[in-house]
mmCIF file with all atom_site columns, C-alpha atoms in Angstrom:
data_model
loop_
_atom_site.group_PDB
_atom_site.id
_atom_site.type_symbol
_atom_site.label_atom_id
_atom_site.label_alt_id
_atom_site.label_comp_id
_atom_site.label_asym_id
_atom_site.label_entity_id
_atom_site.label_seq_id
_atom_site.pdbx_PDB_ins_code
_atom_site.Cartn_x
_atom_site.Cartn_y
_atom_site.Cartn_z
_atom_site.occupancy
_atom_site.B_iso_or_equiv
_atom_site.pdbx_formal_charge
_atom_site.auth_seq_id
_atom_site.auth_comp_id
_atom_site.auth_asym_id
_atom_site.auth_atom_id
_atom_site.pdbx_PDB_model_num
ATOM 1   C CA . MET Q 1 1   ? 2.969   -19.427 -7.742  1.00 40.00 ? 1140 MET Q CA 1
ATOM 2   C CA . ASN Q 1 2   ? 4.887   -19.543 -11.028 1.00 43.00 ? 1141 ASN Q CA 1
ATOM 3   C CA . GLN Q 1 3   ? 5.211   -17.015 -13.817 1.00 44.00 ? 1142 GLN Q CA 1
ATOM 4   C CA . ASP Q 1 4   ? 2.424   -18.662 -15.818 1.00 42.00 ? 1143 ASP Q CA 1
ATOM 5   C CA . ASP Q 1 5   ? 0.029   -18.019 -12.960 1.00 50.00 ? 1144 ASP Q CA 1
ATOM 6   C CA . PHE Q 1 6   ? 0.940   -14.315 -13.014 1.00 48.00 ? 1145 PHE Q CA 1
ATOM 7   C CA . GLY Q 1 7   ? 0.582   -14.224 -16.774 1.00 50.00 ? 1146 GLY Q CA 1
ATOM 8   C CA . LYS Q 1 8   ? -3.111  -14.997 -16.620 1.00 51.00 ? 1147 LYS Q CA 1
ATOM 9   C CA . PHE Q 1 9   ? -3.692  -11.542 -15.183 1.00 51.00 ? 1148 PHE Q CA 1
ATOM 10  C CA . GLU Q 1 10  ? -1.051  -9.464  -16.934 1.00 56.00 ? 1149 GLU Q CA 1
ATOM 11  C CA . SER Q 1 11  ? -3.513  -8.414  -19.645 1.00 58.00 ? 1150 SER Q CA 1
ATOM 12  C CA . VAL Q 1 12  ? -5.960  -7.269  -16.966 1.00 78.00 ? 1151 VAL Q CA 1
ATOM 13  C CA . LEU Q 1 13  ? -3.623  -5.204  -14.817 1.00 86.00 ? 1152 LEU Q CA 1
ATOM 14  C CA . ASP Q 1 14  ? -0.385  -3.720  -16.064 1.00 91.00 ? 1153 ASP Q CA 1
ATOM 15  C CA . VAL Q 1 15  ? 1.471   -3.738  -12.760 1.00 92.00 ? 1154 VAL Q CA 1
ATOM 16  C CA . SER Q 1 16  ? 4.457   -1.822  -14.136 1.00 93.00 ? 1155 SER Q CA 1
ATOM 17  C CA . ALA Q 1 17  ? 2.214   0.994   -15.321 1.00 96.00 ? 1156 ALA Q CA 1
ATOM 18  C CA . LEU Q 1 18  ? 0.376   1.058   -12.006 1.00 96.00 ? 1157 LEU Q CA 1
ATOM 19  C CA . ARG Q 1 19  ? 3.652   1.208   -10.091 1.00 96.00 ? 1158 ARG Q CA 1
ATOM 20  C CA . SER Q 1 20  ? 4.789   4.141   -12.203 1.00 97.00 ? 1159 SER Q CA 1
ATOM 21  C CA . GLN Q 1 21  ? 1.511   6.032   -11.771 1.00 98.00 ? 1160 GLN Q CA 1
ATOM 22  C CA . LEU Q 1 22  ? 1.503   5.498   -8.003  1.00 98.00 ? 1161 LEU Q CA 1
ATOM 23  C CA . ARG Q 1 23  ? 5.119   6.629   -7.798  1.00 98.00 ? 1162 ARG Q CA 1
ATOM 24  C CA . ASP Q 1 24  ? 4.473   9.820   -9.753  1.00 98.00 ? 1163 ASP Q CA 1
ATOM 25  C CA . ALA Q 1 25  ? 1.303   10.687  -7.845  1.00 98.00 ? 1164 ALA Q CA 1
ATOM 26  C CA . SER Q 1 26  ? 2.987   10.044  -4.499  1.00 98.00 ? 1165 SER Q CA 1
ATOM 27  C CA . SER Q 1 27  ? 5.942   12.206  -5.479  1.00 98.00 ? 1166 SER Q CA 1
ATOM 28  C CA . LEU Q 1 28  ? 3.643   15.145  -6.181  1.00 97.00 ? 1167 LEU Q CA 1
ATOM 29  C CA . ALA Q 1 29  ? 1.864   14.630  -2.860  1.00 97.00 ? 1168 ALA Q CA 1
ATOM 30  C CA . ILE Q 1 30  ? 5.189   14.523  -1.001  1.00 97.00 ? 1169 ILE Q CA 1
ATOM 31  C CA . GLU Q 1 31  ? 6.275   17.745  -2.675  1.00 97.00 ? 1170 GLU Q CA 1
ATOM 32  C CA . ARG Q 1 32  ? 3.096   19.440  -1.484  1.00 97.00 ? 1171 ARG Q CA 1
ATOM 33  C CA . LEU Q 1 33  ? 3.495   17.956  2.002   1.00 97.00 ? 1172 LEU Q CA 1
ATOM 34  C CA . ALA Q 1 34  ? 7.001   19.365  2.243   1.00 97.00 ? 1173 ALA Q CA 1
ATOM 35  C CA . GLY Q 1 35  ? 5.703   22.812  1.435   1.00 96.00 ? 1174 GLY Q CA 1
ATOM 36  C CA . GLU Q 1 36  ? 2.929   22.669  4.030   1.00 96.00 ? 1175 GLU Q CA 1
ATOM 37  C CA . THR Q 1 37  ? 5.079   21.240  6.831   1.00 96.00 ? 1176 THR Q CA 1
ATOM 38  C CA . SER Q 1 38  ? 8.341   23.100  6.329   1.00 93.00 ? 1177 SER Q CA 1
ATOM 39  C CA . ASP Q 1 39  ? 8.510   24.087  10.029  1.00 94.00 ? 1178 ASP Q CA 1
ATOM 40  C CA . LEU Q 1 40  ? 7.137   20.790  11.361  1.00 96.00 ? 1179 LEU Q CA 1
ATOM 41  C CA . ARG Q 1 41  ? 8.508   17.273  11.909  1.00 96.00 ? 1180 ARG Q CA 1
ATOM 42  C CA . VAL Q 1 42  ? 6.787   14.696  9.730   1.00 96.00 ? 1181 VAL Q CA 1
ATOM 43  C CA . TYR Q 1 43  ? 6.967   11.344  11.535  1.00 95.00 ? 1182 TYR Q CA 1
ATOM 44  C CA . GLY Q 1 44  ? 4.700   9.248   9.333   1.00 96.00 ? 1183 GLY Q CA 1
ATOM 45  C CA . PHE Q 1 45  ? 3.759   8.950   5.665   1.00 97.00 ? 1184 PHE Q CA 1
ATOM 46  C CA . ALA Q 1 46  ? 1.347   6.316   4.413   1.00 97.00 ? 1185 ALA Q CA 1
ATOM 47  C CA . LEU Q 1 47  ? 0.004   5.413   1.001   1.00 98.00 ? 1186 LEU Q CA 1
ATOM 48  C CA . CYS Q 1 48  ? -3.534  4.316   1.746   1.00 97.00 ? 1187 CYS Q CA 1
ATOM 49  C CA . ALA Q 1 49  ? -6.025  2.142   -0.086  1.00 96.00 ? 1188 ALA Q CA 1
ATOM 50  C CA . TYR Q 1 50  ? -9.729  1.786   0.435   1.00 91.00 ? 1189 TYR Q CA 1
ATOM 51  C CA . TRP Q 1 51  ? -10.939 -1.287  -1.390  1.00 80.00 ? 1190 TRP Q CA 1
ATOM 52  C CA . ASP Q 1 52  ? -14.381 -2.637  -2.147  1.00 75.00 ? 1191 ASP Q CA 1
ATOM 53  C CA . GLY Q 1 53  ? -14.211 -4.821  -5.210  1.00 63.00 ? 1192 GLY Q CA 1
ATOM 54  C CA . PHE Q 1 54  ? -17.859 -5.818  -5.008  1.00 65.00 ? 1193 PHE Q CA 1
ATOM 55  C CA . ASP Q 1 55  ? -18.991 -2.206  -5.358  1.00 70.00 ? 1194 ASP Q CA 1
ATOM 56  C CA . HIS Q 1 56  ? -16.065 -1.285  -7.622  1.00 69.00 ? 1195 HIS Q CA 1
ATOM 57  C CA . VAL Q 1 57  ? -14.665 1.284   -5.185  1.00 80.00 ? 1196 VAL Q CA 1
ATOM 58  C CA . PHE Q 1 58  ? -10.902 1.632   -5.611  1.00 88.00 ? 1197 PHE Q CA 1
ATOM 59  C CA . ASP Q 1 59  ? -9.566  4.598   -3.702  1.00 95.00 ? 1198 ASP Q CA 1
ATOM 60  C CA . PHE Q 1 60  ? -5.902  5.492   -3.219  1.00 96.00 ? 1199 PHE Q CA 1
ATOM 61  C CA . PHE Q 1 61  ? -4.493  8.517   -1.404  1.00 97.00 ? 1200 PHE Q CA 1
ATOM 62  C CA . PRO Q 1 62  ? -1.568  9.649   0.758   1.00 98.00 ? 1201 PRO Q CA 1
ATOM 63  C CA . SER Q 1 63  ? -1.686  10.561  4.425   1.00 98.00 ? 1202 SER Q CA 1
ATOM 64  C CA . ALA Q 1 64  ? 0.847   12.115  6.789   1.00 98.00 ? 1203 ALA Q CA 1
ATOM 65  C CA . ALA Q 1 65  ? 1.228   13.341  10.352  1.00 97.00 ? 1204 ALA Q CA 1
ATOM 66  C CA . THR Q 1 66  ? 3.621   15.585  12.265  1.00 97.00 ? 1205 THR Q CA 1
ATOM 67  C CA . GLU Q 1 67  ? 4.848   15.433  15.845  1.00 95.00 ? 1206 GLU Q CA 1
ATOM 68  C CA . GLU Q 1 68  ? 3.455   18.881  16.558  1.00 95.00 ? 1207 GLU Q CA 1
ATOM 69  C CA . GLU Q 1 69  ? -0.099  18.084  15.450  1.00 94.00 ? 1208 GLU Q CA 1
ATOM 70  C CA . VAL Q 1 70  ? -0.647  14.420  16.214  1.00 88.00 ? 1209 VAL Q CA 1
ATOM 71  C CA . ASP Q 1 71  ? -3.379  13.058  18.450  1.00 91.00 ? 1210 ASP Q CA 1
ATOM 72  C CA . GLN Q 1 72  ? -1.427  10.427  20.383  1.00 90.00 ? 1211 GLN Q CA 1
ATOM 73  C CA . ASP Q 1 73  ? -4.441  8.098   20.435  1.00 90.00 ? 1212 ASP Q CA 1
ATOM 74  C CA . LEU Q 1 74  ? -4.343  8.103   16.616  1.00 93.00 ? 1213 LEU Q CA 1
ATOM 75  C CA . ARG Q 1 75  ? -0.566  8.129   16.183  1.00 94.00 ? 1214 ARG Q CA 1
ATOM 76  C CA . TRP Q 1 76  ? -0.547  5.182   13.790  1.00 94.00 ? 1215 TRP Q CA 1
ATOM 77  C CA . SER Q 1 77  ? -4.018  5.623   12.289  1.00 94.00 ? 1216 SER Q CA 1
ATOM 78  C CA . PRO Q 1 78  ? -3.353  7.176   8.865   1.00 96.00 ? 1217 PRO Q CA 1
ATOM 79  C CA . PHE Q 1 79  ? -7.058  7.329   8.073   1.00 94.00 ? 1218 PHE Q CA 1
ATOM 80  C CA . ASP Q 1 80  ? -7.340  9.907   10.866  1.00 95.00 ? 1219 ASP Q CA 1
ATOM 81  C CA . TRP Q 1 81  ? -4.148  11.916  10.352  1.00 97.00 ? 1220 TRP Q CA 1
ATOM 82  C CA . PRO Q 1 82  ? -4.073  15.719  9.922   1.00 96.00 ? 1221 PRO Q CA 1
ATOM 83  C CA . TYR Q 1 83  ? -2.741  15.428  6.364   1.00 97.00 ? 1222 TYR Q CA 1
ATOM 84  C CA . GLU Q 1 84  ? -5.021  12.632  5.241   1.00 96.00 ? 1223 GLU Q CA 1
ATOM 85  C CA . ARG Q 1 85  ? -5.591  12.909  1.487   1.00 96.00 ? 1224 ARG Q CA 1
ATOM 86  C CA . ILE Q 1 86  ? -3.002  15.620  0.959   1.00 97.00 ? 1225 ILE Q CA 1
ATOM 87  C CA . GLY Q 1 87  ? -2.438  15.867  -2.789  1.00 95.00 ? 1226 GLY Q CA 1
ATOM 88  C CA . GLU Q 1 88  ? -5.159  13.305  -3.492  1.00 95.00 ? 1227 GLU Q CA 1
ATOM 89  C CA . GLU Q 1 89  ? -6.037  15.029  -6.751  1.00 96.00 ? 1228 GLU Q CA 1
ATOM 90  C CA . SER Q 1 90  ? -2.860  13.512  -8.193  1.00 96.00 ? 1229 SER Q CA 1
ATOM 91  C CA . PHE Q 1 91  ? -4.374  10.056  -7.686  1.00 97.00 ? 1230 PHE Q CA 1
ATOM 92  C CA . ALA Q 1 92  ? -7.475  10.550  -9.836  1.00 96.00 ? 1231 ALA Q CA 1
ATOM 93  C CA . SER Q 1 93  ? -5.821  8.878   -12.817 1.00 96.00 ? 1232 SER Q CA 1
ATOM 94  C CA . VAL Q 1 94  ? -4.660  5.983   -10.621 1.00 97.00 ? 1233 VAL Q CA 1
ATOM 95  C CA . ARG Q 1 95  ? -8.201  5.302   -9.435  1.00 95.00 ? 1234 ARG Q CA 1
ATOM 96  C CA . GLU Q 1 96  ? -9.479  5.377   -12.995 1.00 95.00 ? 1235 GLU Q CA 1
ATOM 97  C CA . PHE Q 1 97  ? -6.667  3.137   -14.224 1.00 95.00 ? 1236 PHE Q CA 1
ATOM 98  C CA . VAL Q 1 98  ? -7.472  0.469   -11.626 1.00 94.00 ? 1237 VAL Q CA 1
ATOM 99  C CA . ARG Q 1 99  ? -11.218 0.734   -12.220 1.00 91.00 ? 1238 ARG Q CA 1
ATOM 100 C CA . LEU Q 1 100 ? -10.812 0.303   -15.983 1.00 91.00 ? 1239 LEU Q CA 1
ATOM 101 C CA . ALA Q 1 101 ? -8.444  -2.628  -15.535 1.00 90.00 ? 1240 ALA Q CA 1
ATOM 102 C CA . TYR Q 1 102 ? -10.866 -4.326  -13.158 1.00 88.00 ? 1241 TYR Q CA 1
ATOM 103 C CA . ASN Q 1 103 ? -13.716 -3.953  -15.654 1.00 85.00 ? 1242 ASN Q CA 1
ATOM 104 C CA . GLN Q 1 104 ? -11.661 -4.850  -18.708 1.00 82.00 ? 1243 GLN Q CA 1
ATOM 105 C CA . LYS Q 1 105 ? -12.581 -8.537  -18.811 1.00 68.00 ? 1244 LYS Q CA 1
ATOM 106 C CA . PRO Q 1 106 ? -15.730 -9.070  -16.742 1.00 65.00 ? 1245 PRO Q CA 1
ATOM 107 C CA . GLN Q 1 107 ? -15.787 -12.774 -17.629 1.00 61.00 ? 1246 GLN Q CA 1
ATOM 108 C CA . LEU Q 1 108 ? -12.684 -13.288 -15.504 1.00 62.00 ? 1247 LEU Q CA 1
ATOM 109 C CA . ARG Q 1 109 ? -14.505 -12.096 -12.396 1.00 63.00 ? 1248 ARG Q CA 1
ATOM 110 C CA . ASP Q 1 110 ? -16.303 -15.426 -12.313 1.00 66.00 ? 1249 ASP Q CA 1
ATOM 111 C CA . ARG Q 1 111 ? -13.017 -17.068 -11.397 1.00 71.00 ? 1250 ARG Q CA 1
ATOM 112 C CA . GLU Q 1 112 ? -12.825 -17.835 -7.715  1.00 66.00 ? 1251 GLU Q CA 1
ATOM 113 C CA . ASP Q 1 113 ? -9.361  -16.320 -7.368  1.00 80.00 ? 1252 ASP Q CA 1
ATOM 114 C CA . PHE Q 1 114 ? -9.826  -13.233 -9.537  1.00 83.00 ? 1253 PHE Q CA 1
ATOM 115 C CA . MET Q 1 115 ? -10.754 -10.758 -6.797  1.00 84.00 ? 1254 MET Q CA 1
ATOM 116 C CA . SER Q 1 116 ? -7.952  -11.706 -4.418  1.00 86.00 ? 1255 SER Q CA 1
ATOM 117 C CA . SER Q 1 117 ? -5.363  -11.903 -7.207  1.00 89.00 ? 1256 SER Q CA 1
ATOM 118 C CA . PHE Q 1 118 ? -6.271  -8.488  -8.562  1.00 90.00 ? 1257 PHE Q CA 1
ATOM 119 C CA . HIS Q 1 119 ? -6.356  -7.006  -5.070  1.00 91.00 ? 1258 HIS Q CA 1
ATOM 120 C CA . GLY Q 1 120 ? -2.981  -8.483  -4.130  1.00 92.00 ? 1259 GLY Q CA 1
ATOM 121 C CA . ASP Q 1 121 ? -1.444  -7.198  -7.350  1.00 94.00 ? 1260 ASP Q CA 1
ATOM 122 C CA . VAL Q 1 122 ? -2.652  -3.659  -6.646  1.00 95.00 ? 1261 VAL Q CA 1
ATOM 123 C CA . LEU Q 1 123 ? -1.445  -3.604  -3.031  1.00 95.00 ? 1262 LEU Q CA 1
ATOM 124 C CA . SER Q 1 124 ? 1.997   -4.873  -3.980  1.00 95.00 ? 1263 SER Q CA 1
ATOM 125 C CA . GLN Q 1 125 ? 2.461   -1.939  -6.349  1.00 96.00 ? 1264 GLN Q CA 1
ATOM 126 C CA . LEU Q 1 126 ? 1.744   0.547   -3.568  1.00 97.00 ? 1265 LEU Q CA 1
ATOM 127 C CA . VAL Q 1 127 ? 4.732   -0.896  -1.729  1.00 96.00 ? 1266 VAL Q CA 1
ATOM 128 C CA . PHE Q 1 128 ? 6.946   -0.935  -4.813  1.00 96.00 ? 1267 PHE Q CA 1
ATOM 129 C CA . ALA Q 1 129 ? 6.062   2.682   -5.636  1.00 97.00 ? 1268 ALA Q CA 1
ATOM 130 C CA . LEU Q 1 130 ? 7.111   3.876   -2.186  1.00 97.00 ? 1269 LEU Q CA 1
ATOM 131 C CA . HIS Q 1 131 ? 10.226  1.706   -2.354  1.00 95.00 ? 1270 HIS Q CA 1
ATOM 132 C CA . ASP Q 1 132 ? 11.187  3.465   -5.587  1.00 96.00 ? 1271 ASP Q CA 1
ATOM 133 C CA . LEU Q 1 133 ? 10.763  6.857   -3.935  1.00 96.00 ? 1272 LEU Q CA 1
ATOM 134 C CA . ARG Q 1 134 ? 12.703  5.752   -0.868  1.00 94.00 ? 1273 ARG Q CA 1
ATOM 135 C CA . THR Q 1 135 ? 15.548  4.489   -3.073  1.00 93.00 ? 1274 THR Q CA 1
ATOM 136 C CA . ASP Q 1 136 ? 15.543  7.754   -5.044  1.00 95.00 ? 1275 ASP Q CA 1
ATOM 137 C CA . GLY Q 1 137 ? 15.943  9.745   -1.819  1.00 94.00 ? 1276 GLY Q CA 1
ATOM 138 C CA . VAL Q 1 138 ? 12.578  11.470  -2.004  1.00 96.00 ? 1277 VAL Q CA 1
ATOM 139 C CA . PHE Q 1 139 ? 11.951  10.813  1.699   1.00 95.00 ? 1278 PHE Q CA 1
ATOM 140 C CA . ASN Q 1 140 ? 15.333  12.152  2.813   1.00 93.00 ? 1279 ASN Q CA 1
ATOM 141 C CA . GLN Q 1 141 ? 13.676  15.458  3.606   1.00 92.00 ? 1280 GLN Q CA 1
ATOM 142 C CA . PHE Q 1 142 ? 11.641  13.612  6.258   1.00 94.00 ? 1281 PHE Q CA 1
ATOM 143 C CA . SER Q 1 143 ? 14.562  11.926  7.973   1.00 87.00 ? 1282 SER Q CA 1
ATOM 144 C CA . THR Q 1 144 ? 12.566  10.515  10.907  1.00 87.00 ? 1283 THR Q CA 1
ATOM 145 C CA . ALA Q 1 145 ? 9.421   9.531   9.019   1.00 93.00 ? 1284 ALA Q CA 1
ATOM 146 C CA . THR Q 1 146 ? 8.108   5.977   9.071   1.00 95.00 ? 1285 THR Q CA 1
ATOM 147 C CA . VAL Q 1 147 ? 6.856   5.120   5.588   1.00 96.00 ? 1286 VAL Q CA 1
ATOM 148 C CA . PHE Q 1 148 ? 4.268   2.401   5.020   1.00 96.00 ? 1287 PHE Q CA 1
ATOM 149 C CA . CYS Q 1 149 ? 1.094   1.369   3.204   1.00 97.00 ? 1288 CYS Q CA 1
ATOM 150 C CA . ALA Q 1 150 ? -2.302  0.943   4.843   1.00 96.00 ? 1289 ALA Q CA 1
ATOM 151 C CA . GLN Q 1 151 ? -5.816  -0.250  4.262   1.00 93.00 ? 1290 GLN Q CA 1
ATOM 152 C CA . PRO Q 1 152 ? -8.630  -0.887  6.764   1.00 87.00 ? 1291 PRO Q CA 1
ATOM 153 C CA . GLU Q 1 153 ? -9.193  -4.486  5.634   1.00 75.00 ? 1292 GLU Q CA 1
ATOM 154 C CA . SER Q 1 154 ? -5.649  -5.834  5.979   1.00 78.00 ? 1293 SER Q CA 1
ATOM 155 C CA . ASP Q 1 155 ? -5.777  -6.911  9.648   1.00 82.00 ? 1294 ASP Q CA 1
ATOM 156 C CA . GLY Q 1 156 ? -2.447  -5.090  9.968   1.00 87.00 ? 1295 GLY Q CA 1
ATOM 157 C CA . TRP Q 1 157 ? -0.414  -7.271  7.610   1.00 89.00 ? 1296 TRP Q CA 1
ATOM 158 C CA . LEU Q 1 158 ? -0.115  -4.611  4.904   1.00 93.00 ? 1297 LEU Q CA 1
ATOM 159 C CA . GLU Q 1 159 ? 1.045   -2.014  7.416   1.00 93.00 ? 1298 GLU Q CA 1
ATOM 160 C CA . ARG Q 1 160 ? 3.562   -4.279  9.093   1.00 89.00 ? 1299 ARG Q CA 1
ATOM 161 C CA . TYR Q 1 161 ? 4.890   -5.924  5.963   1.00 88.00 ? 1300 TYR Q CA 1
ATOM 162 C CA . SER Q 1 162 ? 5.315   -2.641  4.089   1.00 93.00 ? 1301 SER Q CA 1
ATOM 163 C CA . GLY Q 1 163 ? 6.807   -0.971  7.166   1.00 92.00 ? 1302 GLY Q CA 1
ATOM 164 C CA . LYS Q 1 164 ? 9.459   -3.670  7.398   1.00 88.00 ? 1303 LYS Q CA 1
ATOM 165 C CA . LEU Q 1 165 ? 10.307  -3.303  3.731   1.00 89.00 ? 1304 LEU Q CA 1
ATOM 166 C CA . LEU Q 1 166 ? 10.315  0.473   3.477   1.00 92.00 ? 1305 LEU Q CA 1
ATOM 167 C CA . ASN Q 1 167 ? 12.202  1.449   6.619   1.00 90.00 ? 1306 ASN Q CA 1
ATOM 168 C CA . THR Q 1 168 ? 15.551  0.737   8.221   1.00 75.00 ? 1307 THR Q CA 1
ATOM 169 C CA . ASP Q 1 169 ? 16.203  -1.614  11.121  1.00 67.00 ? 1308 ASP Q CA 1
ATOM 170 C CA . SER Q 1 170 ? 15.422  1.310   13.415  1.00 69.00 ? 1309 SER Q CA 1
ATOM 171 C CA . LEU Q 1 171 ? 11.744  1.124   12.462  1.00 77.00 ? 1310 LEU Q CA 1
ATOM 172 C CA . ASP Q 1 172 ? 9.711   2.826   15.185  1.00 76.00 ? 1311 ASP Q CA 1
ATOM 173 C CA . ALA Q 1 173 ? 9.072   0.281   17.970  1.00 80.00 ? 1312 ALA Q CA 1
ATOM 174 C CA . GLU Q 1 174 ? 5.700   1.828   18.708  1.00 84.00 ? 1313 GLU Q CA 1
ATOM 175 C CA . PHE Q 1 175 ? 4.709   1.260   15.094  1.00 88.00 ? 1314 PHE Q CA 1
ATOM 176 C CA . LEU Q 1 176 ? 5.619   -2.409  15.389  1.00 83.00 ? 1315 LEU Q CA 1
ATOM 177 C CA . ARG Q 1 177 ? 3.618   -2.757  18.590  1.00 85.00 ? 1316 ARG Q CA 1
ATOM 178 C CA . GLN Q 1 178 ? 0.603   -1.165  16.934  1.00 87.00 ? 1317 GLN Q CA 1
ATOM 179 C CA . PHE Q 1 179 ? 0.691   -3.746  14.135  1.00 84.00 ? 1318 PHE Q CA 1
ATOM 180 C CA . ALA Q 1 180 ? 1.545   -6.845  16.121  1.00 76.00 ? 1319 ALA Q CA 1
ATOM 181 C CA . PRO Q 1 181 ? 3.129   -9.932  14.539  1.00 74.00 ? 1320 PRO Q CA 1
ATOM 182 C CA . ILE Q 1 182 ? 0.728   -12.172 12.683  1.00 72.00 ? 1321 ILE Q CA 1
ATOM 183 C CA . ASP Q 1 183 ? 0.819   -15.957 12.825  1.00 73.00 ? 1322 ASP Q CA 1
ATOM 184 C CA . PRO Q 1 184 ? 2.793   -17.213 9.775   1.00 70.00 ? 1323 PRO Q CA 1
ATOM 185 C CA . THR Q 1 185 ? -0.059  -19.610 8.962   1.00 76.00 ? 1324 THR Q CA 1
ATOM 186 C CA . TYR Q 1 186 ? -2.242  -16.561 8.233   1.00 75.00 ? 1325 TYR Q CA 1
ATOM 187 C CA . ASP Q 1 187 ? -1.354  -16.819 4.554   1.00 69.00 ? 1326 ASP Q CA 1
ATOM 188 C CA . GLU Q 1 188 ? -2.986  -20.233 4.380   1.00 73.00 ? 1327 GLU Q CA 1
ATOM 189 C CA . HIS Q 1 189 ? -6.433  -18.671 4.506   1.00 79.00 ? 1328 HIS Q CA 1
ATOM 190 C CA . ASP Q 1 190 ? -5.838  -15.202 3.026   1.00 85.00 ? 1329 ASP Q CA 1
ATOM 191 C CA . SER Q 1 191 ? -5.422  -15.461 -0.736  1.00 87.00 ? 1330 SER Q CA 1
ATOM 192 C CA . THR Q 1 192 ? -5.018  -11.692 -1.144  1.00 89.00 ? 1331 THR Q CA 1
ATOM 193 C CA . PHE Q 1 193 ? -1.988  -11.753 1.125   1.00 89.00 ? 1332 PHE Q CA 1
ATOM 194 C CA . ARG Q 1 194 ? -0.522  -14.743 -0.718  1.00 88.00 ? 1333 ARG Q CA 1
ATOM 195 C CA . ARG Q 1 195 ? -0.806  -12.930 -4.044  1.00 89.00 ? 1334 ARG Q CA 1
ATOM 196 C CA . PHE Q 1 196 ? 0.671   -9.768  -2.504  1.00 90.00 ? 1335 PHE Q CA 1
ATOM 197 C CA . ARG Q 1 197 ? 3.575   -11.734 -1.007  1.00 88.00 ? 1336 ARG Q CA 1
ATOM 198 C CA . ASP Q 1 198 ? 4.252   -13.573 -4.270  1.00 87.00 ? 1337 ASP Q CA 1
ATOM 199 C CA . ARG Q 1 199 ? 4.337   -10.309 -6.206  1.00 90.00 ? 1338 ARG Q CA 1
ATOM 200 C CA . LEU Q 1 200 ? 6.902   -8.956  -3.745  1.00 90.00 ? 1339 LEU Q CA 1
ATOM 201 C CA . ARG Q 1 201 ? 8.923   -12.137 -4.076  1.00 87.00 ? 1340 ARG Q CA 1
ATOM 202 C CA . GLN Q 1 202 ? 8.796   -11.806 -7.856  1.00 86.00 ? 1341 GLN Q CA 1
ATOM 203 C CA . GLY Q 1 203 ? 10.271  -8.315  -7.447  1.00 82.00 ? 1342 GLY Q CA 1
ATOM 204 C CA . GLY Q 1 204 ? 12.925  -9.500  -5.032  1.00 76.00 ? 1343 GLY Q CA 1
ATOM 205 C CA . ARG Q 1 205 ? 11.572  -7.644  -2.002  1.00 72.00 ? 1344 ARG Q CA 1
ATOM 206 C CA . LEU Q 1 206 ? 10.539  -9.592  1.086   1.00 70.00 ? 1345 LEU Q CA 1
ATOM 207 C CA . PRO Q 1 207 ? 10.984  -8.874  4.806   1.00 67.00 ? 1346 PRO Q CA 1
ATOM 208 C CA . ASP Q 1 208 ? 12.223  -11.529 7.187   1.00 60.00 ? 1347 ASP Q CA 1
ATOM 209 C CA . GLY Q 1 209 ? 9.076   -13.418 8.017   1.00 53.00 ? 1348 GLY Q CA 1
ATOM 210 C CA . TRP Q 1 210 ? 6.526   -11.800 10.302  1.00 49.00 ? 1349 TRP Q CA 1
ATOM 211 C CA . GLN Q 1 211 ? 8.919   -10.192 12.795  1.00 44.00 ? 1350 GLN Q CA 1
#
């Protein structure tokens, strides 16, 4: 995908603005999490998305879990964690921003690739926002936390791909087993993933294949 292909959608979704909003909202949520878990060990933080483009439902929220409170059967299930939606009020403007962008040019929704392109653009900015916070040292207070992005519809690729990008080589082995490697040919039939991957490539951030 070349820059001209991306340009067709730049007027619909300002990815830089979305990245900034997600970063700021996540930072506020992390600050609140730190206050509520000061005596606990946070082992996981996820920026979650619930997506239903057909019904125009675009939901984004943080989730976290601690070693002391986790249900081991749900260890890597951020939609069931004790601190699911902590600080979600900070994401109200993000949800509205995405909704307005999606509805900005309804004529484009007739394009076959509009939904997957828009979706892939949004998911890539979740990863970039957390990468910014990781680079800025915001997660240093949770030294053993695995940081990733999640959504129910990703078949695990969003979790695994973001986990590889956002964590060191010591990424929790149990996390990797939970989100098993995906056949590299998967991207041949998932246009949302292709758009997501190309956005990451455009930003210079890609993990090594599907390991």
